[in-house]
mmCIF file of C-alpha atoms in Angstrom:
data_model
loop_
_atom_site.group_PDB
_atom_site.id
_atom_site.type_symbol
_atom_site.label_atom_id
_atom_site.label_comp_id
_atom_site.label_asym_id
_atom_site.label_seq_id
_atom_site.Cartn_x
_atom_site.Cartn_y
_atom_site.Cartn_z
ATOM 1 C CA UNK A 888 6.483 -81.266 -55.188
ATOM 2 C CA UNK A 889 7.097 -80.246 -51.630
ATOM 3 C CA UNK A 890 5.120 -77.056 -52.253
ATOM 4 C CA UNK A 891 2.115 -79.046 -53.502
ATOM 5 C CA UNK A 892 2.229 -81.312 -50.428
ATOM 6 C CA UNK A 893 2.166 -78.239 -48.165
ATOM 7 C CA UNK A 894 -0.836 -76.853 -50.019
ATOM 8 C CA UNK A 895 -2.680 -80.181 -49.698
ATOM 9 C CA UNK A 896 -1.918 -80.366 -45.959
ATOM 10 C CA UNK A 897 -3.143 -76.775 -45.536
ATOM 11 C CA UNK A 898 -6.357 -77.478 -47.438
ATOM 12 C CA UNK A 899 -6.942 -80.607 -45.352
ATOM 13 C CA UNK A 900 -6.405 -78.625 -42.151
ATOM 14 C CA UNK A 901 -8.856 -75.923 -43.266
ATOM 15 C CA UNK A 902 -11.496 -78.516 -44.172
ATOM 16 C CA UNK A 903 -11.028 -80.330 -40.859
ATOM 17 C CA UNK A 904 -11.298 -77.078 -38.909
ATOM 18 C CA UNK A 905 -14.461 -76.157 -40.799
ATOM 19 C CA UNK A 906 -15.998 -79.515 -39.964
ATOM 20 C CA UNK A 907 -15.120 -79.143 -36.286
ATOM 21 C CA UNK A 908 -16.546 -75.620 -36.129
ATOM 22 C CA UNK A 909 -19.721 -76.681 -37.933
ATOM 23 C CA UNK A 910 -20.158 -79.642 -35.623
ATOM 24 C CA UNK A 911 -19.670 -77.417 -32.581
ATOM 25 C CA UNK A 912 -22.224 -74.898 -33.841
ATOM 26 C CA UNK A 913 -24.713 -77.641 -34.620
ATOM 27 C CA UNK A 914 -24.215 -79.064 -31.164
ATOM 28 C CA UNK A 915 -24.724 -75.647 -29.581
ATOM 29 C CA UNK A 916 -27.896 -75.007 -31.552
ATOM 30 C CA UNK A 917 -29.245 -78.430 -30.687
ATOM 31 C CA UNK A 918 -28.458 -77.880 -26.994
ATOM 32 C CA UNK A 919 -30.107 -74.487 -26.986
ATOM 33 C CA UNK A 920 -33.110 -75.862 -28.834
ATOM 34 C CA UNK A 921 -33.520 -78.733 -26.413
ATOM 35 C CA UNK A 922 -33.080 -76.374 -23.499
ATOM 36 C CA UNK A 923 -35.705 -74.010 -24.906
ATOM 37 C CA UNK A 924 -38.120 -76.882 -25.470
ATOM 38 C CA UNK A 925 -37.465 -78.205 -22.000
ATOM 39 C CA UNK A 926 -37.899 -74.802 -20.389
ATOM 40 C CA UNK A 927 -40.964 -74.102 -22.514
ATOM 41 C CA UNK A 928 -42.606 -77.263 -21.223
ATOM 42 C CA UNK A 929 -41.767 -76.610 -17.597
ATOM 43 C CA UNK A 930 -43.720 -73.478 -16.798
ATOM 44 C CA UNK A 931 -46.385 -72.399 -14.357
ATOM 45 C CA UNK A 932 -49.033 -69.728 -14.913
ATOM 46 C CA UNK A 933 -50.351 -67.937 -11.843
ATOM 47 C CA UNK A 934 -52.634 -64.988 -11.097
ATOM 48 C CA UNK A 935 -52.151 -62.249 -8.568
ATOM 49 C CA UNK A 936 -54.951 -59.915 -7.474
ATOM 50 C CA UNK A 937 -54.706 -56.628 -5.605
ATOM 51 C CA UNK A 938 -57.348 -54.282 -4.213
ATOM 52 C CA UNK A 939 -57.284 -50.763 -2.846
ATOM 53 C CA UNK A 940 -59.931 -48.516 -1.344
ATOM 54 C CA UNK A 941 -59.638 -45.048 -2.861
ATOM 55 C CA UNK A 942 -61.677 -41.964 -2.039
ATOM 56 C CA UNK A 943 -63.244 -40.213 -5.030
ATOM 57 C CA UNK A 944 -61.936 -36.710 -5.671
ATOM 58 C CA UNK A 945 -64.607 -35.424 -8.079
ATOM 59 C CA UNK A 946 -68.377 -35.410 -7.600
ATOM 60 C CA UNK A 947 -71.286 -34.252 -9.731
ATOM 61 C CA UNK A 948 -75.058 -34.140 -9.492
ATOM 62 C CA UNK A 949 -77.863 -33.296 -11.863
ATOM 63 C CA UNK A 950 -81.023 -31.390 -10.950
ATOM 64 C CA UNK A 951 -83.990 -31.120 -13.316
ATOM 65 C CA UNK A 952 -87.180 -29.286 -12.582
ATOM 66 C CA UNK A 953 -90.430 -29.093 -14.472
ATOM 67 C CA UNK A 954 -92.764 -26.183 -15.150
ATOM 68 C CA UNK A 955 -96.279 -26.069 -16.563
ATOM 69 C CA UNK A 956 -97.751 -22.874 -18.055
ATOM 70 C CA UNK A 957 -100.423 -21.874 -20.560
ATOM 71 C CA UNK A 958 -98.120 -20.034 -22.948
ATOM 72 C CA UNK A 959 -94.520 -20.289 -24.070
ATOM 73 C CA UNK A 960 -93.837 -16.755 -22.848
ATOM 74 C CA UNK A 961 -95.027 -17.654 -19.355
ATOM 75 C CA UNK A 962 -92.984 -20.871 -19.455
ATOM 76 C CA UNK A 963 -89.821 -18.954 -20.341
ATOM 77 C CA UNK A 964 -90.409 -16.412 -17.595
ATOM 78 C CA UNK A 965 -91.165 -18.965 -14.902
ATOM 79 C CA UNK A 966 -88.244 -21.201 -15.884
ATOM 80 C CA UNK A 967 -85.864 -18.260 -15.409
ATOM 81 C CA UNK A 968 -87.373 -17.550 -12.004
ATOM 82 C CA UNK A 969 -87.025 -21.177 -10.905
ATOM 83 C CA UNK A 970 -83.519 -21.384 -12.325
ATOM 84 C CA UNK A 971 -82.461 -18.420 -10.158
ATOM 85 C CA UNK A 972 -83.996 -20.069 -7.083
ATOM 86 C CA UNK A 973 -81.989 -23.236 -7.720
ATOM 87 C CA UNK A 974 -78.744 -21.364 -8.345
ATOM 88 C CA UNK A 975 -79.189 -19.291 -5.171
ATOM 89 C CA UNK A 976 -79.799 -22.516 -3.260
ATOM 90 C CA UNK A 977 -76.612 -24.055 -4.677
ATOM 91 C CA UNK A 978 -74.594 -21.003 -3.711
ATOM 92 C CA UNK A 979 -75.965 -21.198 -0.172
ATOM 93 C CA UNK A 980 -74.459 -24.672 0.046
ATOM 94 C CA UNK A 981 -71.126 -23.294 -1.166
ATOM 95 C CA UNK A 982 -70.957 -23.916 -4.893
ATOM 96 C CA UNK A 983 -69.239 -21.290 -7.019
ATOM 97 C CA UNK A 984 -70.245 -20.047 -10.459
ATOM 98 C CA UNK A 985 -67.488 -22.210 -11.963
ATOM 99 C CA UNK A 986 -69.055 -25.310 -10.415
ATOM 100 C CA UNK A 987 -72.636 -24.637 -11.586
ATOM 101 C CA UNK A 988 -73.711 -25.428 -15.135
ATOM 102 C CA UNK A 989 -77.020 -24.830 -16.887
ATOM 103 C CA UNK A 990 -77.717 -27.681 -19.254
ATOM 104 C CA UNK A 991 -80.485 -28.598 -21.621
ATOM 105 C CA UNK A 992 -83.750 -26.639 -21.574
ATOM 106 C CA UNK A 993 -86.729 -28.065 -23.443
ATOM 107 C CA UNK A 994 -90.328 -26.948 -23.971
ATOM 108 C CA UNK A 995 -93.236 -28.898 -25.412
ATOM 109 C CA UNK A 996 -96.667 -27.564 -26.348
ATOM 110 C CA UNK A 997 -99.735 -29.672 -25.700
ATOM 111 C CA UNK A 998 -103.380 -29.148 -26.578
ATOM 112 C CA UNK A 999 -106.587 -30.863 -25.587
ATOM 113 C CA UNK A 1000 -110.227 -30.064 -26.199
ATOM 114 C CA UNK A 1001 -110.320 -27.395 -23.532
ATOM 115 C CA UNK A 1002 -106.972 -25.647 -23.372
ATOM 116 C CA UNK A 1003 -103.364 -25.362 -24.484
ATOM 117 C CA UNK A 1004 -100.380 -25.598 -22.177
ATOM 118 C CA UNK A 1005 -96.605 -25.684 -22.297
ATOM 119 C CA UNK A 1006 -94.491 -28.070 -20.300
ATOM 120 C CA UNK A 1007 -90.870 -27.171 -19.743
ATOM 121 C CA UNK A 1008 -87.911 -29.104 -18.343
ATOM 122 C CA UNK A 1009 -84.741 -27.365 -17.182
ATOM 123 C CA UNK A 1010 -81.534 -29.171 -16.223
ATOM 124 C CA UNK A 1011 -78.753 -27.847 -14.048
ATOM 125 C CA UNK A 1012 -75.810 -29.736 -12.704
ATOM 126 C CA UNK A 1013 -72.864 -29.198 -10.426
ATOM 127 C CA UNK A 1014 -69.374 -30.638 -10.540
ATOM 128 C CA UNK A 1015 -66.802 -30.089 -7.851
ATOM 129 C CA UNK A 1016 -63.630 -31.477 -6.320
ATOM 130 C CA UNK A 1017 -65.084 -30.585 -2.922
ATOM 131 C CA UNK A 1018 -67.198 -33.728 -2.716
ATOM 132 C CA UNK A 1019 -68.596 -32.779 0.678
ATOM 133 C CA UNK A 1020 -70.621 -30.015 -1.015
ATOM 134 C CA UNK A 1021 -72.197 -32.507 -3.395
ATOM 135 C CA UNK A 1022 -72.958 -34.804 -0.466
ATOM 136 C CA UNK A 1023 -74.694 -31.911 1.281
ATOM 137 C CA UNK A 1024 -76.711 -31.137 -1.850
ATOM 138 C CA UNK A 1025 -77.801 -34.754 -2.122
ATOM 139 C CA UNK A 1026 -79.173 -34.591 1.424
ATOM 140 C CA UNK A 1027 -80.854 -31.206 1.077
ATOM 141 C CA UNK A 1028 -82.129 -31.230 -2.513
ATOM 142 C CA UNK A 1029 -85.735 -31.832 -1.420
ATOM 143 C CA UNK A 1030 -85.690 -28.385 0.227
ATOM 144 C CA UNK A 1031 -86.250 -27.006 -3.272
ATOM 145 C CA UNK A 1032 -89.873 -28.148 -3.055
ATOM 146 C CA UNK A 1033 -90.347 -25.723 -0.166
ATOM 147 C CA UNK A 1034 -89.008 -22.945 -2.389
ATOM 148 C CA UNK A 1035 -91.509 -23.642 -5.146
ATOM 149 C CA UNK A 1036 -89.286 -25.758 -7.419
ATOM 150 C CA UNK A 1037 -90.802 -29.078 -8.460
ATOM 151 C CA UNK A 1038 -88.001 -31.544 -9.122
ATOM 152 C CA UNK A 1039 -88.725 -33.773 -12.078
ATOM 153 C CA UNK A 1040 -88.708 -37.271 -10.611
ATOM 154 C CA UNK A 1041 -88.002 -38.823 -14.024
ATOM 155 C CA UNK A 1042 -84.567 -37.178 -14.127
ATOM 156 C CA UNK A 1043 -82.983 -37.822 -10.761
ATOM 157 C CA UNK A 1044 -80.196 -39.831 -12.427
ATOM 158 C CA UNK A 1045 -79.725 -41.916 -9.268
ATOM 159 C CA UNK A 1046 -78.442 -38.994 -7.253
ATOM 160 C CA UNK A 1047 -74.829 -37.871 -7.086
ATOM 161 C CA UNK A 1048 -71.986 -39.445 -8.989
ATOM 162 C CA UNK A 1049 -68.490 -39.829 -7.531
ATOM 163 C CA UNK A 1050 -65.375 -40.421 -9.598
ATOM 164 C CA UNK A 1051 -61.603 -40.756 -9.392
ATOM 165 C CA UNK A 1052 -60.023 -38.235 -11.737
ATOM 166 C CA UNK A 1053 -56.558 -39.809 -12.073
ATOM 167 C CA UNK A 1054 -55.975 -43.561 -11.690
ATOM 168 C CA UNK A 1055 -52.230 -43.039 -12.198
ATOM 169 C CA UNK A 1056 -52.018 -41.828 -8.608
ATOM 170 C CA UNK A 1057 -52.559 -45.336 -7.256
ATOM 171 C CA UNK A 1058 -52.034 -47.518 -10.358
ATOM 172 C CA UNK A 1059 -48.300 -48.288 -9.726
ATOM 173 C CA UNK A 1060 -48.985 -49.453 -6.184
ATOM 174 C CA UNK A 1061 -51.881 -51.622 -7.317
ATOM 175 C CA UNK A 1062 -49.863 -53.280 -10.091
ATOM 176 C CA UNK A 1063 -46.815 -53.834 -7.870
ATOM 177 C CA UNK A 1064 -48.963 -55.573 -5.283
ATOM 178 C CA UNK A 1065 -50.659 -57.785 -7.880
ATOM 179 C CA UNK A 1066 -47.276 -58.846 -9.315
ATOM 180 C CA UNK A 1067 -45.962 -59.628 -5.849
ATOM 181 C CA UNK A 1068 -49.011 -61.773 -5.092
ATOM 182 C CA UNK A 1069 -48.606 -63.625 -8.385
ATOM 183 C CA UNK A 1070 -44.971 -64.347 -7.574
ATOM 184 C CA UNK A 1071 -45.926 -65.678 -4.142
ATOM 185 C CA UNK A 1072 -48.391 -68.059 -5.764
ATOM 186 C CA UNK A 1073 -45.714 -69.193 -8.230
ATOM 187 C CA UNK A 1074 -43.170 -69.764 -5.482
ATOM 188 C CA UNK A 1075 -45.655 -71.846 -3.517
ATOM 189 C CA UNK A 1076 -46.424 -73.959 -6.588
ATOM 190 C CA UNK A 1077 -42.711 -74.483 -7.301
ATOM 191 C CA UNK A 1078 -42.127 -75.496 -3.696
ATOM 192 C CA UNK A 1079 -44.965 -78.016 -3.786
ATOM 193 C CA UNK A 1080 -43.571 -79.393 -7.071
ATOM 194 C CA UNK A 1081 -40.070 -79.682 -5.527
ATOM 195 C CA UNK A 1082 -38.743 -77.199 -8.049
ATOM 196 C CA UNK A 1083 -37.629 -73.593 -8.171
ATOM 197 C CA UNK A 1084 -39.297 -70.562 -9.693
ATOM 198 C CA UNK A 1085 -37.276 -69.249 -12.621
ATOM 199 C CA UNK A 1086 -37.474 -66.154 -14.764
ATOM 200 C CA UNK A 1087 -40.672 -64.587 -15.970
ATOM 201 C CA UNK A 1088 -41.747 -65.804 -19.399
ATOM 202 C CA UNK A 1089 -44.849 -63.735 -20.078
ATOM 203 C CA UNK A 1090 -46.944 -61.232 -18.167
ATOM 204 C CA UNK A 1091 -50.438 -59.898 -18.731
ATOM 205 C CA UNK A 1092 -52.124 -57.159 -16.756
ATOM 206 C CA UNK A 1093 -55.892 -56.948 -16.687
ATOM 207 C CA UNK A 1094 -57.867 -53.723 -16.706
ATOM 208 C CA UNK A 1095 -58.309 -51.861 -13.461
ATOM 209 C CA UNK A 1096 -61.907 -52.139 -12.308
ATOM 210 C CA UNK A 1097 -63.438 -49.374 -10.190
ATOM 211 C CA UNK A 1098 -66.662 -49.958 -8.275
ATOM 212 C CA UNK A 1099 -68.512 -48.407 -5.355
ATOM 213 C CA UNK A 1100 -67.399 -49.933 -2.097
ATOM 214 C CA UNK A 1101 -71.063 -50.332 -1.148
ATOM 215 C CA UNK A 1102 -74.412 -48.552 -1.452
ATOM 216 C CA UNK A 1103 -73.882 -46.443 1.656
ATOM 217 C CA UNK A 1104 -70.457 -45.092 0.651
ATOM 218 C CA UNK A 1105 -70.490 -44.411 -3.110
ATOM 219 C CA UNK A 1106 -67.659 -41.899 -2.650
ATOM 220 C CA UNK A 1107 -65.310 -44.715 -1.628
ATOM 221 C CA UNK A 1108 -64.206 -46.839 -4.579
ATOM 222 C CA UNK A 1109 -62.898 -50.395 -4.625
ATOM 223 C CA UNK A 1110 -60.124 -50.532 -7.210
ATOM 224 C CA UNK A 1111 -58.975 -53.990 -8.321
ATOM 225 C CA UNK A 1112 -56.583 -55.493 -10.847
ATOM 226 C CA UNK A 1113 -55.503 -59.045 -11.698
ATOM 227 C CA UNK A 1114 -52.108 -59.834 -13.230
ATOM 228 C CA UNK A 1115 -51.406 -63.139 -14.971
ATOM 229 C CA UNK A 1116 -47.750 -64.247 -15.000
ATOM 230 C CA UNK A 1117 -46.061 -67.281 -16.553
ATOM 231 C CA UNK A 1118 -42.779 -68.373 -14.941
ATOM 232 C CA UNK A 1119 -40.186 -70.955 -15.937
ATOM 233 C CA UNK A 1120 -39.606 -73.795 -13.484
ATOM 234 C CA UNK A 1121 -36.031 -74.823 -12.740
ATOM 235 C CA UNK A 1122 -34.454 -77.786 -10.987
#
């Protein structure tokens, strides 16, 4: 009999302990849930922008010239002569063979009531990390007219093109600055709301945009990024 009473008391103790533990867990989950809801409602979303001026490190430029001859054979011969004139001119400026490329060559035959003729278009382009050479070419390209090369005005391609070869060189600095500016905006909002800025909830980084600084300095790029950050607000 005494043994049965002990077993009953033990079972009752186990059941009571289970109830207490369950109640404690339920209370903890409820507290955490309410806290999460409360924190989720008290947030602020801010944006931080950052800009840098970066000098391009690669430049390129296309040159196309036109020829007009009566036969295809003459067109081929003359195009080779003009091509050599252009290449010699580029080498005078300082371009190497590795920086000079001969692109598309096209010929079209035309015929009217009186005669036949062939019009040819030859494209060359340069690409170099020494952007000052491309800048010089852009200023002097019209000298080719004096050497008997007629530049095809339909294919100027807006002059030289300047690019940044590796955005990773400045990307960390740009992102760090945008995050810092976003945090400053969040701290100011929290201060005005008589609260404190808590931990970061979410973060989103926009794409880095790269544009010419202005029309007169296309080799200087304005690089910009905007980061959007959501912070918790705390009492």
